[in-house]
Amino acid sequence: LRLGKLAVFNIARGVITACYLAMVLASVLLLGSVNILFLVGTHLVALAVMWWRSYQVDLADKNAIASFYQFIWKLFFLEYLIFPAACLFRLSQF
């Protein structure tokens, strides 16, 4: 089965989008011990930046693909800062 670059790229964007939207939904519905506005806001901004960057990727250019791939990893590691910050911001409200 060969999907092609564009199909795989779109599937990846869809999966990442679903994960970010699931985190936004979980923030609102399930996570009461965090700063919900911070968590929702940062995830929506990260998602918007991901989509903005994805529109700039030239799928014929391996360097552009590699750069976007590295950017996705930066978003992944950003989660290690966002969630603890949301917890700290919630604690500072008491």
PDB file of N, CA and C in Angstrom, residues 1-74:
ATOM      1  N   LEU A   1       0.848  -1.179   0.000  1.00  0.00           N
ATOM      2  CA  LEU A   1       0.000   0.000   0.000  1.00  0.00           C
ATOM      3  C   LEU A   1       0.887   1.233   0.000  1.00  0.00           C
ATOM      4  N   ARG A   2       0.741   2.056  -1.010  1.00  0.00           N
ATOM      5  CA  ARG A   2       1.507   3.291  -1.113  1.00  0.00           C
ATOM      6  C   ARG A   2       0.547   4.459  -1.027  1.00  0.00           C
ATOM      7  N   LEU A   3       0.753   5.276  -0.032  1.00  0.00           N
ATOM      8  CA  LEU A   3      -0.134   6.417   0.167  1.00  0.00           C
ATOM      9  C   LEU A   3       0.390   7.691  -0.472  1.00  0.00           C
ATOM     10  N   GLY A   4       1.673   7.853  -0.494  1.00  0.00           N
ATOM     11  CA  GLY A   4       2.257   9.070  -1.032  1.00  0.00           C
ATOM     12  C   GLY A   4       2.539  10.089   0.062  1.00  0.00           C
ATOM     13  N   LYS A   5       3.400  11.033  -0.281  1.00  0.00           N
ATOM     14  CA  LYS A   5       3.840  12.028   0.697  1.00  0.00           C
ATOM     15  C   LYS A   5       2.691  12.879   1.221  1.00  0.00           C
ATOM     16  N   LEU A   6       1.855  13.362   0.331  1.00  0.00           N
ATOM     17  CA  LEU A   6       0.771  14.256   0.750  1.00  0.00           C
ATOM     18  C   LEU A   6      -0.218  13.548   1.660  1.00  0.00           C
ATOM     19  N   ALA A   7      -0.566  12.321   1.328  1.00  0.00           N
ATOM     20  CA  ALA A   7      -1.522  11.577   2.154  1.00  0.00           C
ATOM     21  C   ALA A   7      -0.954  11.317   3.549  1.00  0.00           C
ATOM     22  N   VAL A   8       0.298  10.900   3.624  1.00  0.00           N
ATOM     23  CA  VAL A   8       0.927  10.640   4.923  1.00  0.00           C
ATOM     24  C   VAL A   8       1.047  11.940   5.719  1.00  0.00           C
ATOM     25  N   PHE A   9       1.407  13.011   5.048  1.00  0.00           N
ATOM     26  CA  PHE A   9       1.521  14.319   5.694  1.00  0.00           C
ATOM     27  C   PHE A   9       0.172  14.748   6.266  1.00  0.00           C
ATOM     28  N   ASN A  10      -0.885  14.587   5.492  1.00  0.00           N
ATOM     29  CA  ASN A  10      -2.220  14.964   5.959  1.00  0.00           C
ATOM     30  C   ASN A  10      -2.701  14.069   7.097  1.00  0.00           C
ATOM     31  N   ILE A  11      -2.388  12.790   7.034  1.00  0.00           N
ATOM     32  CA  ILE A  11      -2.746  11.880   8.129  1.00  0.00           C
ATOM     33  C   ILE A  11      -2.023  12.304   9.407  1.00  0.00           C
ATOM     34  N   ALA A  12      -0.748  12.622   9.289  1.00  0.00           N
ATOM     35  CA  ALA A  12       0.027  13.051  10.460  1.00  0.00           C
ATOM     36  C   ALA A  12      -0.551  14.333  11.049  1.00  0.00           C
ATOM     37  N   ARG A  13      -0.881  15.301  10.199  1.00  0.00           N
ATOM     38  CA  ARG A  13      -1.494  16.534  10.707  1.00  0.00           C
ATOM     39  C   ARG A  13      -2.821  16.242  11.387  1.00  0.00           C
ATOM     40  N   GLY A  14      -3.583  15.324  10.831  1.00  0.00           N
ATOM     41  CA  GLY A  14      -4.864  14.961  11.428  1.00  0.00           C
ATOM     42  C   GLY A  14      -4.708  14.306  12.785  1.00  0.00           C
ATOM     43  N   VAL A  15      -3.738  13.410  12.907  1.00  0.00           N
ATOM     44  CA  VAL A  15      -3.500  12.732  14.189  1.00  0.00           C
ATOM     45  C   VAL A  15      -3.032  13.738  15.241  1.00  0.00           C
ATOM     46  N   ILE A  16      -2.114  14.611  14.871  1.00  0.00           N
ATOM     47  CA  ILE A  16      -1.622  15.619  15.812  1.00  0.00           C
ATOM     48  C   ILE A  16      -2.754  16.556  16.220  1.00  0.00           C
ATOM     49  N   THR A  17      -3.571  16.957  15.263  1.00  0.00           N
ATOM     50  CA  THR A  17      -4.713  17.820  15.568  1.00  0.00           C
ATOM     51  C   THR A  17      -5.671  17.129  16.526  1.00  0.00           C
ATOM     52  N   ALA A  18      -5.967  15.862  16.279  1.00  0.00           N
ATOM     53  CA  ALA A  18      -6.868  15.109  17.163  1.00  0.00           C
ATOM     54  C   ALA A  18      -6.302  15.038  18.578  1.00  0.00           C
ATOM     55  N   CYS A  19      -4.998  14.841  18.701  1.00  0.00           N
ATOM     56  CA  CYS A  19      -4.369  14.775  20.029  1.00  0.00           C
ATOM     57  C   CYS A  19      -4.464  16.115  20.753  1.00  0.00           C
ATOM     58  N   TYR A  20      -4.197  17.188  20.053  1.00  0.00           N
ATOM     59  CA  TYR A  20      -4.286  18.505  20.683  1.00  0.00           C
ATOM     60  C   TYR A  20      -5.724  18.831  21.074  1.00  0.00           C
ATOM     61  N   LEU A  21      -6.674  18.534  20.215  1.00  0.00           N
ATOM     62  CA  LEU A  21      -8.073  18.804  20.549  1.00  0.00           C
ATOM     63  C   LEU A  21      -8.559  17.913  21.683  1.00  0.00           C
ATOM     64  N   ALA A  22      -8.064  16.687  21.745  1.00  0.00           N
ATOM     65  CA  ALA A  22      -8.406  15.805  22.864  1.00  0.00           C
ATOM     66  C   ALA A  22      -7.863  16.372  24.172  1.00  0.00           C
ATOM     67  N   MET A  23      -6.676  16.944  24.137  1.00  0.00           N
ATOM     68  CA  MET A  23      -6.117  17.552  25.344  1.00  0.00           C
ATOM     69  C   MET A  23      -6.917  18.775  25.757  1.00  0.00           C
ATOM     70  N   VAL A  24      -7.367  19.557  24.796  1.00  0.00           N
ATOM     71  CA  VAL A  24      -8.217  20.708  25.107  1.00  0.00           C
ATOM     72  C   VAL A  24      -9.509  20.234  25.762  1.00  0.00           C
ATOM     73  N   LEU A  25     -10.121  19.215  25.194  1.00  0.00           N
ATOM     74  CA  LEU A  25     -11.363  18.670  25.748  1.00  0.00           C
ATOM     75  C   LEU A  25     -11.132  18.082  27.141  1.00  0.00           C
ATOM     76  N   ALA A  26     -10.051  17.345  27.311  1.00  0.00           N
ATOM     77  CA  ALA A  26      -9.731  16.775  28.622  1.00  0.00           C
ATOM     78  C   ALA A  26      -9.475  17.879  29.643  1.00  0.00           C
ATOM     79  N   SER A  27      -8.858  18.961  29.207  1.00  0.00           N
ATOM     80  CA  SER A  27      -8.597  20.080  30.113  1.00  0.00           C
ATOM     81  C   SER A  27      -9.896  20.647  30.666  1.00  0.00           C
ATOM     82  N   VAL A  28     -10.873  20.760  29.807  1.00  0.00           N
ATOM     83  CA  VAL A  28     -12.153  21.345  30.202  1.00  0.00           C
ATOM     84  C   VAL A  28     -12.975  20.368  31.035  1.00  0.00           C
ATOM     85  N   LEU A  29     -12.967  19.103  30.664  1.00  0.00           N
ATOM     86  CA  LEU A  29     -13.859  18.135  31.296  1.00  0.00           C
ATOM     87  C   LEU A  29     -13.257  17.386  32.480  1.00  0.00           C
ATOM     88  N   LEU A  30     -11.973  17.106  32.451  1.00  0.00           N
ATOM     89  CA  LEU A  30     -11.412  16.166  33.412  1.00  0.00           C
ATOM     90  C   LEU A  30     -10.364  16.729  34.355  1.00  0.00           C
ATOM     91  N   LEU A  31      -9.659  17.722  33.946  1.00  0.00           N
ATOM     92  CA  LEU A  31      -8.504  18.168  34.723  1.00  0.00           C
ATOM     93  C   LEU A  31      -8.868  19.377  35.577  1.00  0.00           C
ATOM     94  N   GLY A  32      -9.307  19.136  36.782  1.00  0.00           N
ATOM     95  CA  GLY A  32      -9.707  20.225  37.651  1.00  0.00           C
ATOM     96  C   GLY A  32      -8.575  20.839  38.444  1.00  0.00           C
ATOM     97  N   SER A  33      -7.440  20.192  38.516  1.00  0.00           N
ATOM     98  CA  SER A  33      -6.347  20.684  39.354  1.00  0.00           C
ATOM     99  C   SER A  33      -5.280  21.436  38.563  1.00  0.00           C
ATOM    100  N   VAL A  34      -5.651  21.941  37.407  1.00  0.00           N
ATOM    101  CA  VAL A  34      -4.715  22.712  36.588  1.00  0.00           C
ATOM    102  C   VAL A  34      -5.371  24.029  36.205  1.00  0.00           C
ATOM    103  N   ASN A  35      -4.564  24.942  35.706  1.00  0.00           N
ATOM    104  CA  ASN A  35      -5.089  26.195  35.183  1.00  0.00           C
ATOM    105  C   ASN A  35      -5.648  25.903  33.792  1.00  0.00           C
ATOM    106  N   ILE A  36      -6.952  25.778  33.718  1.00  0.00           N
ATOM    107  CA  ILE A  36      -7.607  25.337  32.486  1.00  0.00           C
ATOM    108  C   ILE A  36      -7.387  26.325  31.349  1.00  0.00           C
ATOM    109  N   LEU A  37      -7.520  27.620  31.629  1.00  0.00           N
ATOM    110  CA  LEU A  37      -7.346  28.614  30.564  1.00  0.00           C
ATOM    111  C   LEU A  37      -5.940  28.562  29.976  1.00  0.00           C
ATOM    112  N   PHE A  38      -4.945  28.411  30.833  1.00  0.00           N
ATOM    113  CA  PHE A  38      -3.566  28.318  30.351  1.00  0.00           C
ATOM    114  C   PHE A  38      -3.379  27.069  29.496  1.00  0.00           C
ATOM    115  N   LEU A  39      -3.884  25.944  29.983  1.00  0.00           N
ATOM    116  CA  LEU A  39      -3.700  24.679  29.275  1.00  0.00           C
ATOM    117  C   LEU A  39      -4.418  24.690  27.925  1.00  0.00           C
ATOM    118  N   VAL A  40      -5.649  25.163  27.914  1.00  0.00           N
ATOM    119  CA  VAL A  40      -6.408  25.239  26.659  1.00  0.00           C
ATOM    120  C   VAL A  40      -5.752  26.230  25.707  1.00  0.00           C
ATOM    121  N   GLY A  41      -5.406  27.400  26.222  1.00  0.00           N
ATOM    122  CA  GLY A  41      -4.809  28.435  25.377  1.00  0.00           C
ATOM    123  C   GLY A  41      -3.499  28.014  24.743  1.00  0.00           C
ATOM    124  N   THR A  42      -2.621  27.422  25.541  1.00  0.00           N
ATOM    125  CA  THR A  42      -1.324  27.017  24.992  1.00  0.00           C
ATOM    126  C   THR A  42      -1.472  25.909  23.956  1.00  0.00           C
ATOM    127  N   HIS A  43      -2.404  24.997  24.172  1.00  0.00           N
ATOM    128  CA  HIS A  43      -2.591  23.922  23.198  1.00  0.00           C
ATOM    129  C   HIS A  43      -3.218  24.438  21.899  1.00  0.00           C
ATOM    130  N   LEU A  44      -4.133  25.376  22.012  1.00  0.00           N
ATOM    131  CA  LEU A  44      -4.722  25.937  20.791  1.00  0.00           C
ATOM    132  C   LEU A  44      -3.700  26.768  20.019  1.00  0.00           C
ATOM    133  N   VAL A  45      -2.858  27.500  20.728  1.00  0.00           N
ATOM    134  CA  VAL A  45      -1.801  28.267  20.053  1.00  0.00           C
ATOM    135  C   VAL A  45      -0.806  27.319  19.389  1.00  0.00           C
ATOM    136  N   ALA A  46      -0.389  26.284  20.102  1.00  0.00           N
ATOM    137  CA  ALA A  46       0.549  25.312  19.524  1.00  0.00           C
ATOM    138  C   ALA A  46      -0.051  24.647  18.291  1.00  0.00           C
ATOM    139  N   LEU A  47      -1.331  24.318  18.361  1.00  0.00           N
ATOM    140  CA  LEU A  47      -2.006  23.703  17.211  1.00  0.00           C
ATOM    141  C   LEU A  47      -2.058  24.668  16.031  1.00  0.00           C
ATOM    142  N   ALA A  48      -2.374  25.922  16.299  1.00  0.00           N
ATOM    143  CA  ALA A  48      -2.427  26.922  15.223  1.00  0.00           C
ATOM    144  C   ALA A  48      -1.053  27.113  14.587  1.00  0.00           C
ATOM    145  N   VAL A  49      -0.009  27.157  15.409  1.00  0.00           N
ATOM    146  CA  VAL A  49       1.355  27.310  14.881  1.00  0.00           C
ATOM    147  C   VAL A  49       1.749  26.082  14.066  1.00  0.00           C
ATOM    148  N   MET A  50       1.352  24.902  14.535  1.00  0.00           N
ATOM    149  CA  MET A  50       1.648  23.677  13.784  1.00  0.00           C
ATOM    150  C   MET A  50       1.008  23.736  12.398  1.00  0.00           C
ATOM    151  N   TRP A  51      -0.256  24.157  12.326  1.00  0.00           N
ATOM    152  CA  TRP A  51      -0.926  24.244  11.025  1.00  0.00           C
ATOM    153  C   TRP A  51      -0.293  25.324  10.155  1.00  0.00           C
ATOM    154  N   TRP A  52       0.066  26.453  10.747  1.00  0.00           N
ATOM    155  CA  TRP A  52       0.715  27.523   9.990  1.00  0.00           C
ATOM    156  C   TRP A  52       2.031  27.034   9.406  1.00  0.00           C
ATOM    157  N   ARG A  53       2.836  26.350  10.241  1.00  0.00           N
ATOM    158  CA  ARG A  53       4.105  25.807   9.752  1.00  0.00           C
ATOM    159  C   ARG A  53       3.890  24.732   8.692  1.00  0.00           C
ATOM    160  N   SER A  54       2.842  23.935   8.844  1.00  0.00           N
ATOM    161  CA  SER A  54       2.611  22.837   7.901  1.00  0.00           C
ATOM    162  C   SER A  54       2.286  23.352   6.504  1.00  0.00           C
ATOM    163  N   TYR A  55       1.661  24.524   6.424  1.00  0.00           N
ATOM    164  CA  TYR A  55       1.354  25.083   5.107  1.00  0.00           C
ATOM    165  C   TYR A  55       2.604  25.573   4.387  1.00  0.00           C
ATOM    166  N   GLN A  56       3.691  25.761   5.098  1.00  0.00           N
ATOM    167  CA  GLN A  56       4.935  26.238   4.501  1.00  0.00           C
ATOM    168  C   GLN A  56       5.846  25.103   4.038  1.00  0.00           C
ATOM    169  N   VAL A  57       5.461  23.867   4.315  1.00  0.00           N
ATOM    170  CA  VAL A  57       6.310  22.723   3.980  1.00  0.00           C
ATOM    171  C   VAL A  57       6.164  22.381   2.501  1.00  0.00           C
ATOM    172  N   ASP A  58       7.294  22.338   1.821  1.00  0.00           N
ATOM    173  CA  ASP A  58       7.344  21.877   0.435  1.00  0.00           C
ATOM    174  C   ASP A  58       7.677  20.389   0.474  1.00  0.00           C
ATOM    175  N   LEU A  59       6.708  19.556   0.137  1.00  0.00           N
ATOM    176  CA  LEU A  59       6.903  18.114   0.242  1.00  0.00           C
ATOM    177  C   LEU A  59       7.915  17.563  -0.761  1.00  0.00           C
ATOM    178  N   ALA A  60       8.339  18.379  -1.702  1.00  0.00           N
ATOM    179  CA  ALA A  60       9.380  17.961  -2.638  1.00  0.00           C
ATOM    180  C   ALA A  60      10.781  18.251  -2.093  1.00  0.00           C
ATOM    181  N   ASP A  61      10.849  19.004  -1.003  1.00  0.00           N
ATOM    182  CA  ASP A  61      12.127  19.409  -0.415  1.00  0.00           C
ATOM    183  C   ASP A  61      12.374  18.625   0.873  1.00  0.00           C
ATOM    184  N   LYS A  62      13.377  17.750   0.846  1.00  0.00           N
ATOM    185  CA  LYS A  62      13.675  16.922   2.024  1.00  0.00           C
ATOM    186  C   LYS A  62      14.077  17.766   3.231  1.00  0.00           C
ATOM    187  N   ASN A  63      14.745  18.878   2.994  1.00  0.00           N
ATOM    188  CA  ASN A  63      15.128  19.749   4.105  1.00  0.00           C
ATOM    189  C   ASN A  63      13.902  20.371   4.766  1.00  0.00           C
ATOM    190  N   ALA A  64      12.918  20.750   3.977  1.00  0.00           N
ATOM    191  CA  ALA A  64      11.684  21.319   4.530  1.00  0.00           C
ATOM    192  C   ALA A  64      10.929  20.276   5.345  1.00  0.00           C
ATOM    193  N   ILE A  65      10.908  19.058   4.853  1.00  0.00           N
ATOM    194  CA  ILE A  65      10.247  17.967   5.586  1.00  0.00           C
ATOM    195  C   ILE A  65      10.979  17.709   6.898  1.00  0.00           C
ATOM    196  N   ALA A  66      12.298  17.652   6.850  1.00  0.00           N
ATOM    197  CA  ALA A  66      13.092  17.409   8.058  1.00  0.00           C
ATOM    198  C   ALA A  66      12.909  18.535   9.070  1.00  0.00           C
ATOM    199  N   SER A  67      12.852  19.760   8.596  1.00  0.00           N
ATOM    200  CA  SER A  67      12.654  20.902   9.485  1.00  0.00           C
ATOM    201  C   SER A  67      11.296  20.829  10.179  1.00  0.00           C
ATOM    202  N   PHE A  68      10.269  20.466   9.433  1.00  0.00           N
ATOM    203  CA  PHE A  68       8.940  20.342  10.029  1.00  0.00           C
ATOM    204  C   PHE A  68       8.904  19.177  11.009  1.00  0.00           C
ATOM    205  N   TYR A  69       9.561  18.093  10.685  1.00  0.00           N
ATOM    206  CA  TYR A  69       9.643  16.940  11.580  1.00  0.00           C
ATOM    207  C   TYR A  69      10.296  17.340  12.901  1.00  0.00           C
ATOM    208  N   GLN A  70      11.371  18.104  12.829  1.00  0.00           N
ATOM    209  CA  GLN A  70      12.033  18.576  14.044  1.00  0.00           C
ATOM    210  C   GLN A  70      11.122  19.515  14.829  1.00  0.00           C
ATOM    211  N   PHE A  71      10.345  20.319  14.125  1.00  0.00           N
ATOM    212  CA  PHE A  71       9.394  21.210  14.791  1.00  0.00           C
ATOM    213  C   PHE A  71       8.344  20.412  15.557  1.00  0.00           C
ATOM    214  N   ILE A  72       7.871  19.312  14.996  1.00  0.00           N
ATOM    215  CA  ILE A  72       6.901  18.452  15.685  1.00  0.00           C
ATOM    216  C   ILE A  72       7.516  17.918  16.978  1.00  0.00           C
ATOM    217  N   TRP A  73       8.778  17.543  16.938  1.00  0.00           N
ATOM    218  CA  TRP A  73       9.442  17.081  18.159  1.00  0.00           C
ATOM    219  C   TRP A  73       9.553  18.199  19.182  1.00  0.00           C
ATOM    220  N   LYS A  74       9.778  19.421  18.728  1.00  0.00           N
ATOM    221  CA  LYS A  74       9.818  20.554  19.662  1.00  0.00           C
ATOM    222  C   LYS A  74       8.461  20.742  20.334  1.00  0.00           C
TER     223      LYS A  74
END
